Amino acid sequence: MNNSSPIGIFDSGVGGLSVVSQISNVLPNEDLIYVADSKYSPYGNRSEKEIFIRSEKIINLLIKKYHVKVIVIACNTATAACIKELRDIFSIPIVGMEPAVKPANNLTKTKRVGILATTGTLKSSKFAALLSHYEGDTKFFSQPCQGLVEQIEKGLIDAPDTRAIVNQNLALLESKNIDVIILGCTHFVFIRHLIEDYFNQTIPIIDTGFAVAQQLVRQLEANNLSNIRESLGHFIFCTNDESDQPRKALARLMPDINFQLEIFN
Ligand code: DGL
């Protein structure tokens, strides 16, 4: 492993591609290997133990097969479930993500913030600890958006039933007089337009993809691992679902990206 090695990124499925697009904007010359654990998606209703086992297996794949130099967990649910345990067993730098509670707290005027995230993230002790820093003056209202990750896995980001799930969850938040929305799941970045439609573009919608890309740059620099070549990097998309679904969803969500598809077990 050296500075020309690739960056390993993973999520339960295609949601972490929203983070890939931020990373490839900021670091266009890096090679990226993305693992979608499609067969085990969604992670949102799985136990922390199960998510740890999946994450450990994927990180081993990224290290042993692709010799990656850093890992990005492009998944709030997996970060909340087990980033600490993963950092305890792997010596490679691991960048994780968490809902943007601090920036939302700075932005809200009504002191009422809505959070869209999976049940796993919302129930985790890591998330409870994060909220406890900011709860006080500000009230946070969460919605798990059941069924939404599955729609996005199918690439159905404009389908009427996807909009229905979004609207139903947003109606509950609107009734609480929230004035900022946090996207606490990487999948939900792909339905940002549905949220904008619902609120007629009147409220800020915050995600952490860009902040994670910046954190990754700092990690690479701190470890002397930045790729110094000038040509564009390659993108490999790995999935354990042999059907057409992940490839089609990728083409729908990131129509301009060139990728090489690989299947893992
Ligand atoms: N995209 C993931 C997240 O950020 C996981 C969604 C899921 O698999 O339930 O939480």
Tab-separated table of C-alpha atoms and ligand atoms in Angstrom:
chain	number	residue	atom	x	y	z
A	1	MET	CA	0.000	0.000	0.000
A	2	ASN	CA	1.365	3.449	-0.950
A	3	ASN	CA	0.164	6.856	-2.121
A	4	SER	CA	-0.887	5.552	-5.546
A	5	SER	CA	-3.110	2.849	-3.970
A	6	PRO	CA	-6.883	3.304	-4.275
A	7	ILE	CA	-9.343	4.648	-1.704
A	8	GLY	CA	-11.863	2.063	-0.439
A	9	ILE	CA	-15.438	3.194	0.136
A	10	PHE	CA	-18.471	1.174	1.195
A	11	ASP	CA	-22.147	1.342	2.069
A	12	SER	CA	-25.044	-1.108	2.361
A	13	GLY	CA	-25.878	-0.345	-1.270
A	14	VAL	CA	-25.849	2.563	-3.700
A	15	GLY	CA	-26.434	5.359	-1.138
A	16	GLY	CA	-22.733	5.954	-0.550
A	17	LEU	CA	-22.416	6.946	-4.209
A	18	SER	CA	-23.584	10.381	-3.031
A	19	VAL	CA	-20.315	10.516	-1.071
A	20	VAL	CA	-18.345	9.168	-4.059
A	21	SER	CA	-19.512	12.103	-6.147
A	22	GLN	CA	-18.168	14.564	-3.537
A	23	ILE	CA	-14.893	12.619	-3.251
A	24	SER	CA	-14.339	12.488	-6.995
A	25	ASN	CA	-14.958	16.265	-7.252
A	26	VAL	CA	-12.404	17.010	-4.554
A	27	LEU	CA	-9.894	14.252	-5.478
A	28	PRO	CA	-10.363	13.617	-9.217
A	29	ASN	CA	-6.951	11.932	-9.588
A	30	GLU	CA	-7.551	9.200	-6.965
A	31	ASP	CA	-8.645	5.648	-7.858
A	32	LEU	CA	-11.818	4.708	-6.004
A	33	ILE	CA	-13.097	1.212	-5.178
A	34	TYR	CA	-16.700	1.277	-4.042
A	35	VAL	CA	-18.313	-1.733	-2.370
A	36	ALA	CA	-22.107	-1.938	-2.283
A	37	ASP	CA	-23.195	-4.666	0.137
A	38	SER	CA	-26.379	-4.975	-1.940
A	39	LYS	CA	-27.313	-8.492	-0.810
A	40	TYR	CA	-27.463	-7.300	2.806
A	41	SER	CA	-29.102	-3.932	2.108
A	42	PRO	CA	-30.727	-2.206	3.893
A	43	TYR	CA	-28.602	-2.026	7.033
A	44	GLY	CA	-31.135	0.240	8.783
A	45	ASN	CA	-33.052	-2.543	10.541
A	46	ARG	CA	-30.095	-4.879	11.184
A	47	SER	CA	-28.393	-5.319	14.549
A	48	GLU	CA	-25.097	-3.557	15.318
A	49	LYS	CA	-23.453	-6.991	15.530
A	50	GLU	CA	-24.595	-7.950	12.010
A	51	ILE	CA	-23.445	-4.603	10.600
A	52	PHE	CA	-20.068	-5.015	12.290
A	53	ILE	CA	-19.648	-8.492	10.729
A	54	ARG	CA	-20.525	-7.162	7.253
A	55	SER	CA	-18.270	-4.103	7.634
A	56	GLU	CA	-15.319	-6.192	8.832
A	57	LYS	CA	-15.713	-8.542	5.855
A	58	ILE	CA	-15.866	-5.656	3.366
A	59	ILE	CA	-12.858	-3.865	4.844
A	60	ASN	CA	-10.881	-7.124	4.643
A	61	LEU	CA	-11.880	-7.415	0.965
A	62	LEU	CA	-10.800	-3.822	0.301
A	63	ILE	CA	-7.471	-4.309	2.030
A	64	LYS	CA	-6.598	-7.815	0.796
A	65	LYS	CA	-7.871	-7.668	-2.778
A	66	TYR	CA	-7.505	-3.983	-3.640
A	67	HIS	CA	-4.735	-2.880	-1.239
A	68	VAL	CA	-6.580	0.336	-0.408
A	69	LYS	CA	-4.780	3.068	1.549
A	70	VAL	CA	-7.772	4.426	3.481
A	71	ILE	CA	-11.374	3.389	4.147
A	72	VAL	CA	-14.422	5.649	3.918
A	73	ILE	CA	-17.581	4.303	5.554
A	74	ALA	CA	-20.092	6.097	3.315
A	75	CYS	CA	-22.894	5.010	5.622
A	76	ASN	CA	-24.237	6.731	8.712
A	77	THR	CA	-25.779	3.480	9.976
A	78	ALA	CA	-22.519	1.481	9.840
A	79	THR	CA	-20.545	4.376	11.318
A	80	ALA	CA	-23.002	4.631	14.207
A	81	ALA	CA	-23.041	0.859	14.712
A	82	CYS	CA	-19.350	0.020	14.736
A	83	ILE	CA	-16.719	2.567	13.647
A	84	LYS	CA	-15.031	2.385	17.040
A	85	GLU	CA	-14.766	-1.434	16.954
A	86	LEU	CA	-13.476	-1.299	13.352
A	87	ARG	CA	-10.809	1.255	14.277
A	88	ASP	CA	-9.786	-1.026	17.144
A	89	ILE	CA	-9.061	-3.958	14.814
A	90	PHE	CA	-7.759	-2.247	11.643
A	91	SER	CA	-4.682	-0.029	11.572
A	92	ILE	CA	-5.633	1.605	8.235
A	93	PRO	CA	-7.172	5.122	8.558
A	94	ILE	CA	-11.001	4.937	8.605
A	95	VAL	CA	-13.172	7.972	7.832
A	96	GLY	CA	-16.809	7.730	8.924
A	97	MET	CA	-19.855	9.930	8.784
A	98	GLU	CA	-22.554	11.206	11.079
A	99	PRO	CA	-25.641	13.421	10.721
A	100	ALA	CA	-24.851	17.154	10.454
A	101	VAL	CA	-26.362	18.092	13.808
A	102	LYS	CA	-23.895	20.898	14.591
A	103	PRO	CA	-24.343	22.877	11.320
A	104	ALA	CA	-28.126	22.430	11.562
A	105	ASN	CA	-28.089	23.733	15.117
A	106	ASN	CA	-26.222	26.826	13.876
A	107	LEU	CA	-28.750	27.413	11.097
A	108	THR	CA	-32.122	26.909	12.763
A	109	LYS	CA	-34.099	29.986	13.784
A	110	THR	CA	-37.172	28.178	15.073
A	111	LYS	CA	-34.817	25.987	17.150
A	112	ARG	CA	-36.546	22.961	15.666
A	113	VAL	CA	-34.664	20.652	13.333
A	114	GLY	CA	-35.843	17.600	11.355
A	115	ILE	CA	-33.601	14.556	10.860
A	116	LEU	CA	-34.127	11.876	8.221
A	117	ALA	CA	-32.033	8.813	9.049
A	118	THR	CA	-32.383	5.049	9.401
A	119	THR	CA	-33.799	3.381	12.497
A	120	GLY	CA	-30.307	1.975	13.197
A	121	THR	CA	-28.708	5.428	13.255
A	122	LEU	CA	-31.528	6.973	15.270
A	123	LYS	CA	-31.463	4.198	17.880
A	124	SER	CA	-27.662	4.114	18.267
A	125	SER	CA	-25.860	5.285	21.378
A	126	LYS	CA	-23.398	7.192	19.147
A	127	PHE	CA	-26.259	9.304	17.763
A	128	ALA	CA	-27.745	9.809	21.255
A	129	ALA	CA	-24.353	11.097	22.427
A	130	LEU	CA	-24.129	13.482	19.446
A	131	LEU	CA	-27.639	14.863	20.061
A	132	SER	CA	-27.042	15.328	23.759
A	133	HIS	CA	-24.393	17.977	22.935
A	134	TYR	CA	-26.881	20.153	21.072
A	135	GLU	CA	-30.262	19.372	22.606
A	136	GLY	CA	-31.316	22.064	24.979
A	137	ASP	CA	-32.529	25.194	23.271
A	138	THR	CA	-32.939	23.209	20.043
A	139	LYS	CA	-35.369	20.338	19.593
A	140	PHE	CA	-34.581	17.583	17.081
A	141	PHE	CA	-37.358	15.538	15.451
A	142	SER	CA	-36.442	12.292	13.668
A	143	GLN	CA	-38.116	10.314	10.905
A	144	PRO	CA	-36.782	6.903	9.809
A	145	CYS	CA	-38.480	6.958	6.352
A	146	GLN	CA	-39.216	3.209	6.215
A	147	GLY	CA	-39.042	1.826	2.684
A	148	LEU	CA	-37.140	4.772	1.198
A	149	VAL	CA	-33.713	3.087	1.060
A	150	GLU	CA	-35.286	0.159	-0.857
A	151	GLN	CA	-36.762	2.563	-3.438
A	152	ILE	CA	-33.392	4.261	-3.961
A	153	GLU	CA	-31.682	0.857	-4.268
A	154	LYS	CA	-33.957	0.309	-7.268
A	155	GLY	CA	-33.016	3.712	-8.675
A	156	LEU	CA	-36.648	4.868	-8.246
A	157	ILE	CA	-35.846	8.432	-7.230
A	158	ASP	CA	-38.798	9.991	-9.063
A	159	ALA	CA	-41.452	7.281	-8.707
A	160	PRO	CA	-44.853	8.251	-7.240
A	161	ASP	CA	-44.513	5.790	-4.341
A	162	THR	CA	-41.064	7.203	-3.492
A	163	ARG	CA	-42.562	10.697	-3.376
A	164	ALA	CA	-45.420	9.358	-1.230
A	165	ILE	CA	-42.973	7.967	1.381
A	166	VAL	CA	-41.049	11.252	1.419
A	167	ASN	CA	-44.180	13.411	1.692
A	168	GLN	CA	-45.633	11.297	4.486
A	169	ASN	CA	-42.466	11.638	6.567
A	170	LEU	CA	-42.079	15.344	5.814
A	171	ALA	CA	-45.697	16.080	6.787
A	172	LEU	CA	-44.898	14.781	10.280
A	173	LEU	CA	-41.832	17.015	10.504
A	174	GLU	CA	-43.634	20.050	9.073
A	175	SER	CA	-46.214	19.780	11.837
A	176	LYS	CA	-43.360	20.321	14.326
A	177	ASN	CA	-42.439	23.670	12.733
A	178	ILE	CA	-38.915	22.586	11.779
A	179	ASP	CA	-36.909	24.997	9.581
A	180	VAL	CA	-33.838	22.858	8.715
A	181	ILE	CA	-33.613	19.253	7.494
A	182	ILE	CA	-30.626	16.969	8.089
A	183	LEU	CA	-30.064	14.109	5.649
A	184	GLY	CA	-28.628	11.550	8.050
A	185	CYS	CA	-28.521	8.729	5.491
A	186	THR	CA	-26.351	8.800	2.376
A	187	HIS	CA	-29.162	7.313	0.265
A	188	PHE	CA	-31.434	10.269	0.966
A	189	VAL	CA	-29.156	12.727	-0.840
A	190	PHE	CA	-30.589	11.232	-4.040
A	191	ILE	CA	-34.129	12.371	-3.162
A	192	ARG	CA	-33.135	15.882	-2.071
A	193	HIS	CA	-35.208	17.251	-5.006
A	194	LEU	CA	-38.367	15.640	-3.538
A	195	ILE	CA	-37.750	17.400	-0.212
A	196	GLU	CA	-37.105	20.705	-2.006
A	197	ASP	CA	-40.396	20.260	-3.876
A	198	TYR	CA	-42.295	19.558	-0.667
A	199	PHE	CA	-41.011	22.717	1.053
A	200	ASN	CA	-40.940	24.815	-2.150
A	201	GLN	CA	-37.185	25.259	-1.676
A	202	THR	CA	-37.760	27.295	1.470
A	203	ILE	CA	-35.648	25.392	3.975
A	204	PRO	CA	-31.984	24.330	4.039
A	205	ILE	CA	-31.281	20.605	3.581
A	206	ILE	CA	-27.898	19.562	4.946
A	207	ASP	CA	-25.847	16.450	4.268
A	208	THR	CA	-22.289	15.512	5.197
A	209	GLY	CA	-20.862	14.235	1.891
A	210	PHE	CA	-18.701	17.313	1.261
A	211	ALA	CA	-17.455	17.442	4.871
A	212	VAL	CA	-16.446	13.766	4.615
A	213	ALA	CA	-14.565	14.410	1.363
A	214	GLN	CA	-12.674	17.245	3.084
A	215	GLN	CA	-11.913	15.037	6.075
A	216	LEU	CA	-10.583	12.406	3.658
A	217	VAL	CA	-8.238	14.991	2.076
A	218	ARG	CA	-6.908	15.861	5.555
A	219	GLN	CA	-6.400	12.167	6.405
A	220	LEU	CA	-4.500	11.524	3.168
A	221	GLU	CA	-2.294	14.566	3.710
A	222	ALA	CA	-1.646	13.735	7.365
A	223	ASN	CA	-0.570	10.189	6.398
A	224	ASN	CA	1.413	11.277	3.322
A	225	LEU	CA	-0.920	9.200	1.140
A	226	SER	CA	-2.198	11.739	-1.440
A	227	ASN	CA	-1.811	10.556	-5.017
A	228	ILE	CA	0.530	12.925	-6.843
A	229	ARG	CA	-0.320	11.936	-10.421
A	230	GLU	CA	-2.323	14.373	-12.551
A	231	SER	CA	-4.397	12.026	-14.712
A	232	LEU	CA	-7.959	11.125	-13.752
A	233	GLY	CA	-8.591	8.219	-11.379
A	234	HIS	CA	-10.531	5.034	-12.159
A	235	PHE	CA	-13.743	3.953	-10.493
A	236	ILE	CA	-14.561	0.321	-9.667
A	237	PHE	CA	-18.061	-0.538	-8.472
A	238	CYS	CA	-18.263	-3.880	-6.607
A	239	THR	CA	-21.497	-5.505	-5.576
A	240	ASN	CA	-22.558	-8.931	-4.310
A	241	ASP	CA	-25.878	-8.776	-6.199
A	242	GLU	CA	-25.417	-10.380	-9.609
A	243	SER	CA	-28.743	-9.074	-10.933
A	244	ASP	CA	-28.953	-5.927	-13.062
A	245	GLN	CA	-30.400	-3.841	-10.246
A	246	PRO	CA	-27.256	-2.266	-8.701
A	247	ARG	CA	-25.724	-1.480	-12.114
A	248	LYS	CA	-28.967	0.097	-13.321
A	249	ALA	CA	-29.339	2.107	-10.117
A	250	LEU	CA	-25.758	3.357	-10.459
A	251	ALA	CA	-26.397	4.424	-14.066
A	252	ARG	CA	-29.562	6.244	-12.923
A	253	LEU	CA	-27.962	7.950	-9.916
A	254	MET	CA	-24.619	8.865	-11.539
A	255	PRO	CA	-25.283	8.973	-15.284
A	256	ASP	CA	-21.935	10.586	-16.147
A	257	ILE	CA	-19.566	8.280	-14.308
A	258	ASN	CA	-17.370	5.708	-16.081
A	259	PHE	CA	-17.100	2.548	-14.053
A	260	GLN	CA	-15.848	-0.996	-14.072
A	261	LEU	CA	-18.261	-3.496	-12.512
A	262	GLU	CA	-17.002	-6.316	-10.289
A	263	ILE	CA	-18.919	-8.952	-8.331
A	264	PHE	CA	-17.780	-10.155	-4.910
A	265	ASN	CA	-19.047	-12.953	-2.654
B	1	DGL	N1	-26.861	4.658	3.379
B	1	DGL	C1	-26.837	4.210	4.712
B	1	DGL	C2	-26.790	5.313	5.741
B	1	DGL	O1	-26.212	6.344	5.488
B	1	DGL	C3	-27.585	2.951	5.067
B	1	DGL	C4	-29.006	2.827	4.667
B	1	DGL	C5	-29.505	1.408	4.932
B	1	DGL	O2	-28.909	0.482	4.409
B	1	DGL	O3	-30.485	1.255	5.677
B	1	DGL	O4	-27.259	5.161	6.840
